[in-house]
Short mmCIF file of N, CA and C in Angstrom, two decimals:
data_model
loop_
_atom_site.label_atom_id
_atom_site.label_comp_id
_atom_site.label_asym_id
_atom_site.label_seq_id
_atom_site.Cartn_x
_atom_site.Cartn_y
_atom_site.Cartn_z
N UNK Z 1 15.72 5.82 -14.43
CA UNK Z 1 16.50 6.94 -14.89
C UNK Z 1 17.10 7.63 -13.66
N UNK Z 2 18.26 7.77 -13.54
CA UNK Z 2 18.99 8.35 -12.44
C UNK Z 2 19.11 9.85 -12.59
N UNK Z 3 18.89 9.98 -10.83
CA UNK Z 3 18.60 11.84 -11.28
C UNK Z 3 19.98 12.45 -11.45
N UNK Z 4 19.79 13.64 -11.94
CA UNK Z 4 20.57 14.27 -12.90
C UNK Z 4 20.73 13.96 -14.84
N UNK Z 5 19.98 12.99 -14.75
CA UNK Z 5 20.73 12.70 -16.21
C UNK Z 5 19.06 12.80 -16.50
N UNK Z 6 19.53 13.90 -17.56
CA UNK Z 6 17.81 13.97 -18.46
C UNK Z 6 18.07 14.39 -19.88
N UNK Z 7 17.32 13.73 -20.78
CA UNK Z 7 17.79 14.38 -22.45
C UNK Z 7 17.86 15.92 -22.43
N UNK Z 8 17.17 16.51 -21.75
CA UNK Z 8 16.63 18.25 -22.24
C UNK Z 8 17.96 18.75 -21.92
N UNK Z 9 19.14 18.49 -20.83
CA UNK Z 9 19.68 19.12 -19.74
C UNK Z 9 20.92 19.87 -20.85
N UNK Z 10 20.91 21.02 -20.61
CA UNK Z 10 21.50 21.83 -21.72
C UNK Z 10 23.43 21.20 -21.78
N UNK Z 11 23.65 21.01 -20.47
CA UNK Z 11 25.33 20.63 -20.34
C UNK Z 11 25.67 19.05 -20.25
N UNK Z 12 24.38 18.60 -20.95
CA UNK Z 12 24.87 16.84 -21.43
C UNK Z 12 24.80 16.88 -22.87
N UNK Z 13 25.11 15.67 -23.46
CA UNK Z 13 25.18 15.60 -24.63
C UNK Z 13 25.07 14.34 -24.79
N UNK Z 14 23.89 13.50 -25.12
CA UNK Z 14 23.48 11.95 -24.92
C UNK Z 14 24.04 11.16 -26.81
N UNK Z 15 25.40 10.69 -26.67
CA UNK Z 15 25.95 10.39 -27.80
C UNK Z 15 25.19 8.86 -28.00
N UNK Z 16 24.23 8.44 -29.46
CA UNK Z 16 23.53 7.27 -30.05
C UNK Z 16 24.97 6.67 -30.45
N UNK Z 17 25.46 5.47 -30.39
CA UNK Z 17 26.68 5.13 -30.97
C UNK Z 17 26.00 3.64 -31.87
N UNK Z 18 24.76 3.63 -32.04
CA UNK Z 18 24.33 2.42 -32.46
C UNK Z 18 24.19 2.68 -34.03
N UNK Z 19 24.21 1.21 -35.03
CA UNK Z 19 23.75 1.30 -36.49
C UNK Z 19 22.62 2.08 -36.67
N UNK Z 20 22.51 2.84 -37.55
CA UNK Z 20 21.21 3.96 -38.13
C UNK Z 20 19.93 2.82 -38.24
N UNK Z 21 19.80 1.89 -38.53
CA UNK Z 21 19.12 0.73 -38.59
C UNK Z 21 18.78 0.32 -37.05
N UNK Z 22 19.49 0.33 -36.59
CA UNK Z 22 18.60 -0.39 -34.89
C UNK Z 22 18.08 1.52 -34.53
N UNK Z 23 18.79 2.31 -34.60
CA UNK Z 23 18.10 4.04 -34.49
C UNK Z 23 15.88 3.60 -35.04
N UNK Z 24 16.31 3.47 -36.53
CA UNK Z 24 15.15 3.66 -37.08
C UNK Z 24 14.08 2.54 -36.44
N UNK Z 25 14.27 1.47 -36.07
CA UNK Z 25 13.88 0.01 -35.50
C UNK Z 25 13.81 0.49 -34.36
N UNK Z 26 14.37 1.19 -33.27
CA UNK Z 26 13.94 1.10 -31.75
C UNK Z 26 13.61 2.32 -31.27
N UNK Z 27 14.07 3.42 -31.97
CA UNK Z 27 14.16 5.04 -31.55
C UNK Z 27 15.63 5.41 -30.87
N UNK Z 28 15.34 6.50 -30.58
CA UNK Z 28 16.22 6.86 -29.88
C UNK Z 28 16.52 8.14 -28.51
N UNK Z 29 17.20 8.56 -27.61
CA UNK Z 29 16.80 9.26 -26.30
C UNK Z 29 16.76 10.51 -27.29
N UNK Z 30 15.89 11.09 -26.79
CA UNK Z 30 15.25 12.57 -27.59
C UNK Z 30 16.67 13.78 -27.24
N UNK Z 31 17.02 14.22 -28.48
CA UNK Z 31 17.94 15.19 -28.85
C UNK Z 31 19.13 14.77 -28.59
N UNK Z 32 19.32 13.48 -28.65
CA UNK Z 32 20.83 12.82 -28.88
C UNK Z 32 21.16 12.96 -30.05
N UNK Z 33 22.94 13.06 -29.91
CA UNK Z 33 23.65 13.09 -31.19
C UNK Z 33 23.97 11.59 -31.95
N UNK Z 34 23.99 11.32 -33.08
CA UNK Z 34 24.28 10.02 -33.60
C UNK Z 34 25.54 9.61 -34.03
N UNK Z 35 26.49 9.02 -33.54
CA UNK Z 35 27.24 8.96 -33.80
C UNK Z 35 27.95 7.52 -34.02
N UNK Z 36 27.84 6.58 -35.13
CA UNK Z 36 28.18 5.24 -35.54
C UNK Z 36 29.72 5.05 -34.43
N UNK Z 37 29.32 3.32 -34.25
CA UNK Z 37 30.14 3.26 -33.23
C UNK Z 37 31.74 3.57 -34.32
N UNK Z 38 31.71 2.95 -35.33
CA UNK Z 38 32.97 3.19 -36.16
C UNK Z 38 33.73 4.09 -36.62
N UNK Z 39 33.02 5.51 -36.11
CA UNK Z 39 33.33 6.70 -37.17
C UNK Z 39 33.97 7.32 -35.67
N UNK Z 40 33.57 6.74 -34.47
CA UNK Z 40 33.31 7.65 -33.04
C UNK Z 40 34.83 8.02 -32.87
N UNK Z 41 36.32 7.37 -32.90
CA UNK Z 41 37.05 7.86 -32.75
C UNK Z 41 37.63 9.43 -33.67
N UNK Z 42 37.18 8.97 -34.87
CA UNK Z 42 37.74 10.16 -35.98
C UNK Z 42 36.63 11.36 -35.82
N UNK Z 43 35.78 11.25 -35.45
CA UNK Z 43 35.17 12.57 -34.91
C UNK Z 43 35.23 13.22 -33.81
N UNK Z 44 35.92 12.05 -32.79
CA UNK Z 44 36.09 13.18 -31.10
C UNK Z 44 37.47 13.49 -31.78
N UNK Z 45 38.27 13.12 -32.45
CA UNK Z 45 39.95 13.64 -32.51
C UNK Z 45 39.79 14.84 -33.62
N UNK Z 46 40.32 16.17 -32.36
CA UNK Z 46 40.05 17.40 -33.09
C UNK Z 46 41.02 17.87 -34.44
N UNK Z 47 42.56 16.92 -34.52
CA UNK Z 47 42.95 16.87 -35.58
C UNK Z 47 42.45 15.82 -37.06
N UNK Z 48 41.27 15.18 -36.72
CA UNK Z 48 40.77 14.43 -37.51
C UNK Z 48 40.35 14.82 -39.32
N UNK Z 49 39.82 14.86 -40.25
CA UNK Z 49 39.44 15.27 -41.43
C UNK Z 49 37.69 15.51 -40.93
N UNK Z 50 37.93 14.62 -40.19
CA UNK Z 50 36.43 14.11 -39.79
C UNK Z 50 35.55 14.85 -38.55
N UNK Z 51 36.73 15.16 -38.07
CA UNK Z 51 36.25 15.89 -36.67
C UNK Z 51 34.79 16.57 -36.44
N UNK Z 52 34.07 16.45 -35.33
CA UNK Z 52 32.57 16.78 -35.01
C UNK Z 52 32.70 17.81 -34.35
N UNK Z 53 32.38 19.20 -33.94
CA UNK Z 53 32.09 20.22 -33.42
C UNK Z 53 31.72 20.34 -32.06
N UNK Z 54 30.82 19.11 -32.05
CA UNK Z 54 30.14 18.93 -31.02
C UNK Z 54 31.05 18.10 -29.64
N UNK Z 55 31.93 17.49 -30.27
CA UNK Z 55 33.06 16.83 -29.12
C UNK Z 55 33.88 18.32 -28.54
N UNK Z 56 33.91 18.99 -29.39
CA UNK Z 56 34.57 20.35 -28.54
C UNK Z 56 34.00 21.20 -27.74
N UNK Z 57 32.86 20.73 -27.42
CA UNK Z 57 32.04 21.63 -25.95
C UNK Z 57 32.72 20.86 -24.93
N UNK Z 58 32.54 21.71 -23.88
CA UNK Z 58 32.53 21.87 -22.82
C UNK Z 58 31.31 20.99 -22.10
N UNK Z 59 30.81 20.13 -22.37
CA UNK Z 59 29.58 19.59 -21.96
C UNK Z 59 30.31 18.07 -21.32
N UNK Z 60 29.07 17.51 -20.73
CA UNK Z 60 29.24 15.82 -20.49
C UNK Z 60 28.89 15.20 -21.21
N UNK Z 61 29.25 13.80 -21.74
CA UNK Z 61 29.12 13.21 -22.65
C UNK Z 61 28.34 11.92 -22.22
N UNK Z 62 27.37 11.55 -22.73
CA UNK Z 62 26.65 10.29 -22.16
C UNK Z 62 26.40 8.95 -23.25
N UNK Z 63 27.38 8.39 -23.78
CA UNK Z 63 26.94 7.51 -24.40
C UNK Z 63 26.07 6.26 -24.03
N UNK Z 64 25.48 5.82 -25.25
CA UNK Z 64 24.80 5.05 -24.57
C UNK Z 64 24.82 3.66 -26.60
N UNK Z 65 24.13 2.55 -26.33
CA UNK Z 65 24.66 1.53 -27.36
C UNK Z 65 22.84 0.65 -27.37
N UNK Z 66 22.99 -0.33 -27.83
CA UNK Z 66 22.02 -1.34 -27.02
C UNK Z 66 21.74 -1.55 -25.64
N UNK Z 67 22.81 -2.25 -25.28
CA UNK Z 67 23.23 -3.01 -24.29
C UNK Z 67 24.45 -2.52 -23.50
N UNK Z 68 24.82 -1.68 -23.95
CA UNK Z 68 26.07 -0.99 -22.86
C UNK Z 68 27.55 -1.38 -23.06
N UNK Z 69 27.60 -2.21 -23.77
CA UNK Z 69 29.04 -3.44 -23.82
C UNK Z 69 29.83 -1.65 -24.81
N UNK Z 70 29.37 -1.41 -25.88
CA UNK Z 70 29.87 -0.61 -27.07
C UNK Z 70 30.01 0.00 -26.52
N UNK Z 71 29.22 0.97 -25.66
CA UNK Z 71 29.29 2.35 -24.94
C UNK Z 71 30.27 2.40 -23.63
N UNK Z 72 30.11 1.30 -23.33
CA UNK Z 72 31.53 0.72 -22.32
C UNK Z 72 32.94 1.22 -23.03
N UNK Z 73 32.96 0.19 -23.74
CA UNK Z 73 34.45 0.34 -24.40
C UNK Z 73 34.62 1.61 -25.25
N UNK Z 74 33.21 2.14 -25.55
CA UNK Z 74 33.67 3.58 -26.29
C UNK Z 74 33.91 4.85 -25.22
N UNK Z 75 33.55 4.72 -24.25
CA UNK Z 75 34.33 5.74 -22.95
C UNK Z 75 35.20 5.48 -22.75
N UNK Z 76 35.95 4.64 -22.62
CA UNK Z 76 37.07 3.68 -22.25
C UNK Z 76 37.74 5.03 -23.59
N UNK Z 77 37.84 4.53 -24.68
CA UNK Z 77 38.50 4.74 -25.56
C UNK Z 77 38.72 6.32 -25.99
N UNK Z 78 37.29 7.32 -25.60
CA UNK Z 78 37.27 8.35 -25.43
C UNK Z 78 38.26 9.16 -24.59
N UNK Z 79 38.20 8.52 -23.62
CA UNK Z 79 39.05 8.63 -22.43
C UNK Z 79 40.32 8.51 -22.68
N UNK Z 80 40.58 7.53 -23.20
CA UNK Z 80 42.33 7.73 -23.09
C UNK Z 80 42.81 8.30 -24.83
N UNK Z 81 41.78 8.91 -25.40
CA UNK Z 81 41.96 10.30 -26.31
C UNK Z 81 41.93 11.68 -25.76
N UNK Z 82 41.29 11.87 -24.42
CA UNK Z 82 41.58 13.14 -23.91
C UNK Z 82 40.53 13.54 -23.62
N UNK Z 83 39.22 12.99 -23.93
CA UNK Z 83 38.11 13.68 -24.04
C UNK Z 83 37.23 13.31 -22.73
N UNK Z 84 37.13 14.15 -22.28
CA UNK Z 84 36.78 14.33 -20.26
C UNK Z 84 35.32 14.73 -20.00
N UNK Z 85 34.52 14.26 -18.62
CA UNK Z 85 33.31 14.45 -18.34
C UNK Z 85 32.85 13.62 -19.51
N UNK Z 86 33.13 12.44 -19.59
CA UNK Z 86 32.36 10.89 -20.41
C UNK Z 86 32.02 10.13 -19.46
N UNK Z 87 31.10 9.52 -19.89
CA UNK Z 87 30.15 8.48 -19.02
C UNK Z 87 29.13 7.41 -19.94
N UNK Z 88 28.22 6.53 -19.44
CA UNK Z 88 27.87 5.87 -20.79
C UNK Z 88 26.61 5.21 -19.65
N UNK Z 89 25.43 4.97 -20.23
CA UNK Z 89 24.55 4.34 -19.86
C UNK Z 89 24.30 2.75 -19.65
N UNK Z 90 24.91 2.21 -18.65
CA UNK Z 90 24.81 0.82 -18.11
C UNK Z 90 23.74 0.14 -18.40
N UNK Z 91 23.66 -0.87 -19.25
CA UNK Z 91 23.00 -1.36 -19.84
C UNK Z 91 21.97 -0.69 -20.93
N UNK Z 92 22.68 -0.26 -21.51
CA UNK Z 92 22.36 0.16 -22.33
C UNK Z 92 20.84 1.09 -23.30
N UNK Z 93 20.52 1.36 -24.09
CA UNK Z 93 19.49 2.08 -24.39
C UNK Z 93 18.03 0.54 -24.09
N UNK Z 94 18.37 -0.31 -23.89
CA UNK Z 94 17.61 -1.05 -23.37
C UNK Z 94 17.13 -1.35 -21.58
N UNK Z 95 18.23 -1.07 -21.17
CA UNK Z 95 17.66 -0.02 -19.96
C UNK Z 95 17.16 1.26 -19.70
N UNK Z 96 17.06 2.37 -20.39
CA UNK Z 96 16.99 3.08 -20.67
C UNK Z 96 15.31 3.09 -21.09
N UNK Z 97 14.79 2.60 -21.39
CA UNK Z 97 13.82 2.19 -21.94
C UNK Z 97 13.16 0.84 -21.29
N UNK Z 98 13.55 0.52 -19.84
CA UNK Z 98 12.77 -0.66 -19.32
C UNK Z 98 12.63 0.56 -18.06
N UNK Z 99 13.75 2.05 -17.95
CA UNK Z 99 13.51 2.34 -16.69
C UNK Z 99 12.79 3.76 -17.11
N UNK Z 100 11.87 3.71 -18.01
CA UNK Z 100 10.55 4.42 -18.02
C UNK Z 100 11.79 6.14 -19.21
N UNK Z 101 12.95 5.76 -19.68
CA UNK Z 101 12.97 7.21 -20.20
C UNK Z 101 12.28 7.03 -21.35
N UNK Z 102 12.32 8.76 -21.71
CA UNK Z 102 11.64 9.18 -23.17
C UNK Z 102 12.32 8.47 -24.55
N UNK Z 103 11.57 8.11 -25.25
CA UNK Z 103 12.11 7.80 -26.48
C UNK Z 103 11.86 8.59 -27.93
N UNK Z 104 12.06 8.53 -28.66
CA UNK Z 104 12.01 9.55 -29.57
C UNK Z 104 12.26 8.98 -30.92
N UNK Z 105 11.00 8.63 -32.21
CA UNK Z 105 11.25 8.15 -33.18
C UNK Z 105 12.22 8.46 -34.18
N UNK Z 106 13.24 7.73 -34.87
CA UNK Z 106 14.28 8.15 -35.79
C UNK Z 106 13.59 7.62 -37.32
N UNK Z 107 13.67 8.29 -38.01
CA UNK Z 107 12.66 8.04 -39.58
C UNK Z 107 13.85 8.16 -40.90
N UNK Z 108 13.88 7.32 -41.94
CA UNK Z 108 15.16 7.31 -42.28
C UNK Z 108 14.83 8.53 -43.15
N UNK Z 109 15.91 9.31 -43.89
CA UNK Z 109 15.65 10.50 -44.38
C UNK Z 109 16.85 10.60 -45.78
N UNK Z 110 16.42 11.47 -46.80
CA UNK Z 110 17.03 11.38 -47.47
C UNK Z 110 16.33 10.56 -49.29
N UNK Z 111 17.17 10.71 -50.38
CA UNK Z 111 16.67 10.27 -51.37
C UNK Z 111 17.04 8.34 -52.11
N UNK Z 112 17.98 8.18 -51.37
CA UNK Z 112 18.71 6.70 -51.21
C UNK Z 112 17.45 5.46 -50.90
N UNK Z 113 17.26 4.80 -51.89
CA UNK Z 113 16.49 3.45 -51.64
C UNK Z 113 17.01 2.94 -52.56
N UNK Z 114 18.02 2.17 -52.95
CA UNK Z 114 18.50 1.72 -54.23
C UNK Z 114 18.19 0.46 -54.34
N UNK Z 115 17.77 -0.44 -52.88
CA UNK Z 115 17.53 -2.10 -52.89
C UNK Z 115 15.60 -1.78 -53.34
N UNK Z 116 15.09 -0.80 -53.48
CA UNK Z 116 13.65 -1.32 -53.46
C UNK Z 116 13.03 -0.77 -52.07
N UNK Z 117 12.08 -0.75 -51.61
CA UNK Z 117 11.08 -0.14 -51.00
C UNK Z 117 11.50 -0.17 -49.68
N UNK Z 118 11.33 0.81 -48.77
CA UNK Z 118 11.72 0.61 -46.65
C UNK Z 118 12.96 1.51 -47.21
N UNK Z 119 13.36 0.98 -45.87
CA UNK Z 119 14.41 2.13 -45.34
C UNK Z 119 15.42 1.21 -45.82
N UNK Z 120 16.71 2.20 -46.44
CA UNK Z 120 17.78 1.36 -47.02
C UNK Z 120 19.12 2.12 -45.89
N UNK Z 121 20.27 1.73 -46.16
CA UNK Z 121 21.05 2.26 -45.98
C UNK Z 121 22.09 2.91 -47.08
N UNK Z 122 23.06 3.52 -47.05
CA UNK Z 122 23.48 4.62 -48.15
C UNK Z 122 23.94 4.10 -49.21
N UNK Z 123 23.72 2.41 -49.14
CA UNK Z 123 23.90 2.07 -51.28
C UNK Z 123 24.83 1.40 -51.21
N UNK Z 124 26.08 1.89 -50.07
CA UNK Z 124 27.29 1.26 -50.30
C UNK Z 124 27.23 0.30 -49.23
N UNK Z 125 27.97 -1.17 -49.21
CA UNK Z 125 28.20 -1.38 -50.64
C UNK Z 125 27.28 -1.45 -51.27
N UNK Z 126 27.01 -2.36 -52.79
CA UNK Z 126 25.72 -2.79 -53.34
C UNK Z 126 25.28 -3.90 -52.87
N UNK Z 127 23.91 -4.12 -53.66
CA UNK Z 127 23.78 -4.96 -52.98
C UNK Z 127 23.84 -6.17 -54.31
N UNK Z 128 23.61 -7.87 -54.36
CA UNK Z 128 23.41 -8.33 -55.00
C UNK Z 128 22.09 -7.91 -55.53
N UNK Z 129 21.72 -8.40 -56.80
CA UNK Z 129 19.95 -7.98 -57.25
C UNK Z 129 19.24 -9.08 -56.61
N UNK Z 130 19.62 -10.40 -55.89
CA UNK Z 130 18.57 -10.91 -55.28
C UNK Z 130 18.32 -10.64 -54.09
N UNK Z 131 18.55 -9.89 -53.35
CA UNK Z 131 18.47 -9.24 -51.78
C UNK Z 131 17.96 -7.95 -52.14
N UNK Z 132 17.03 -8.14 -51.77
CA UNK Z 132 16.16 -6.70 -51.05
C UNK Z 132 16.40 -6.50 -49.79
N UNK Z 133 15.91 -4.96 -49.24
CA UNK Z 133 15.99 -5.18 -48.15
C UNK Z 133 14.74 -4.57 -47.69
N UNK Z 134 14.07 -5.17 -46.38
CA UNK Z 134 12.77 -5.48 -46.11
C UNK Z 134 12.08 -4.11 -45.86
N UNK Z 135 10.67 -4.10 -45.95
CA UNK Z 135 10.23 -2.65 -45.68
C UNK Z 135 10.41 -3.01 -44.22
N UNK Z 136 9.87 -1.38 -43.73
CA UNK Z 136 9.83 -1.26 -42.01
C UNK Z 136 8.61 -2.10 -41.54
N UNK Z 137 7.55 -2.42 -42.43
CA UNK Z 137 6.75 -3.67 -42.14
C UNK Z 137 7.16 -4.88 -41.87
N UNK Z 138 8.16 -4.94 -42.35
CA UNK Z 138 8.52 -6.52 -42.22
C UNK Z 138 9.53 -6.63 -41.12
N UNK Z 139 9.51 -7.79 -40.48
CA UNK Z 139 11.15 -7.83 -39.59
C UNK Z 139 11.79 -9.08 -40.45
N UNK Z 140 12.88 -8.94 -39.78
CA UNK Z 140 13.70 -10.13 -40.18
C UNK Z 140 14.69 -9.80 -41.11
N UNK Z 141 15.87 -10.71 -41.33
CA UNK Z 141 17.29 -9.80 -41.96
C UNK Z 141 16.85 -9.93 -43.73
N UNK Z 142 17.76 -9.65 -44.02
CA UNK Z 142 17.76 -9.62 -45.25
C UNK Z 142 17.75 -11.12 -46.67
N UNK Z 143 16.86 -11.31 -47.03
CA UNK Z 143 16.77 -12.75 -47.42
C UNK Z 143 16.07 -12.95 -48.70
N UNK Z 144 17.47 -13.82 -49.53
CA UNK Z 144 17.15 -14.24 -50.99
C UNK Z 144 15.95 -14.22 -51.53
N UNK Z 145 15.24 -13.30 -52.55
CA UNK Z 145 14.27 -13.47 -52.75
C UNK Z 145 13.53 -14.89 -52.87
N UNK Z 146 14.41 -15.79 -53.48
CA UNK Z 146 14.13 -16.97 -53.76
C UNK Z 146 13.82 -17.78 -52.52
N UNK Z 147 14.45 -17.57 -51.61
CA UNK Z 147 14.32 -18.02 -50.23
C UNK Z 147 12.62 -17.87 -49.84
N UNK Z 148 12.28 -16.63 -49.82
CA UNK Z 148 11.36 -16.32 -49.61
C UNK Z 148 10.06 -16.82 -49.97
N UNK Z 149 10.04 -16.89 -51.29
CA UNK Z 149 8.97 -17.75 -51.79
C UNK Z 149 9.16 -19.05 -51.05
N UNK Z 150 9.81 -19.25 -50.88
CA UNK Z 150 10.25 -21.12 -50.28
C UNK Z 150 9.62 -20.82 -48.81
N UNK Z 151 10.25 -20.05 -48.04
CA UNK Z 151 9.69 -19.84 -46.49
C UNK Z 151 8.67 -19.36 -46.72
N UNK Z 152 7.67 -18.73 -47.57
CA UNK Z 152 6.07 -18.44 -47.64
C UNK Z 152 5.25 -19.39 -48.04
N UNK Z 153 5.85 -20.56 -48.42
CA UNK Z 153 4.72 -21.62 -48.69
C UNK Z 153 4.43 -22.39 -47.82
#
């Protein structure tokens, strides 16, 4: 962890740009904002519908991804929207986490489980009725029930 850059530090702002799903699966840097890599342009653009509050401080911006590649190209892109004092964590929240920072559990929240038991995501789209999707016990993607019985024997 390079000095100066710490979650607590009141004039950073450590932007999550990863799926809510790798959030809940790996954690995330304590008091970061979440922000899906897809949604990230229509919320820094202050004429947006969408626009975030939080892109209008005065602060530094620290994104960070997995692996750095997303958070790369999402400064990049920040940047030539206008939005200044951006920076992004080189190699990503997986460095971040090999070079001893804090991590901080993300727990999914909310009344949405429409596939069946674990953590779902918001419904949309649907899903077929033979795909569940796995509790937080289980790893592994999402797979035909029928499948399953077949790979458990």
């Amino acid at each position: 962890m390079k000095e100066g850059i710490h979650p607590n530090y009141r004039d950073v702002v450590f932007v999550d740009l990863r799926d809510i799903r790798e959030l809940w699966r790996e954690g995330t840097v304590p008091n970061s904002f979440h922000a899906p890599r897809g949604m990230l342009e229509f919320w820094v653009d202050s004429e947006s519908p969408y626009a975030k509050d939080v892109f209008k401080q005065p602060k530094k911006f620290v994104f960070f991804c997995a692996a750095g590649w997303r958070s790369a190209l999402s400064t990049a892109t920040v940047k030539e929207m206008g939005l200044e004092n951006v920076a992004h964590i080189d190699g990503g929240f997986s460095a971040w986490k090999a070079a001893g920072g804090p991590v901080a559990p993300v727990e999914p929240v909310g009344p949405c489980r429409p596939c069946g038991p674990g953590p779902s995501c918001s419904g949309w789209p649907p899903r077929p009725s033979w795909v569940r999707i796995p509790s937080s016990r289980e790893a592994g993607p999402w797979i035909p029930t029928r499948w399953r019985v077949i790979l458990a024997a």
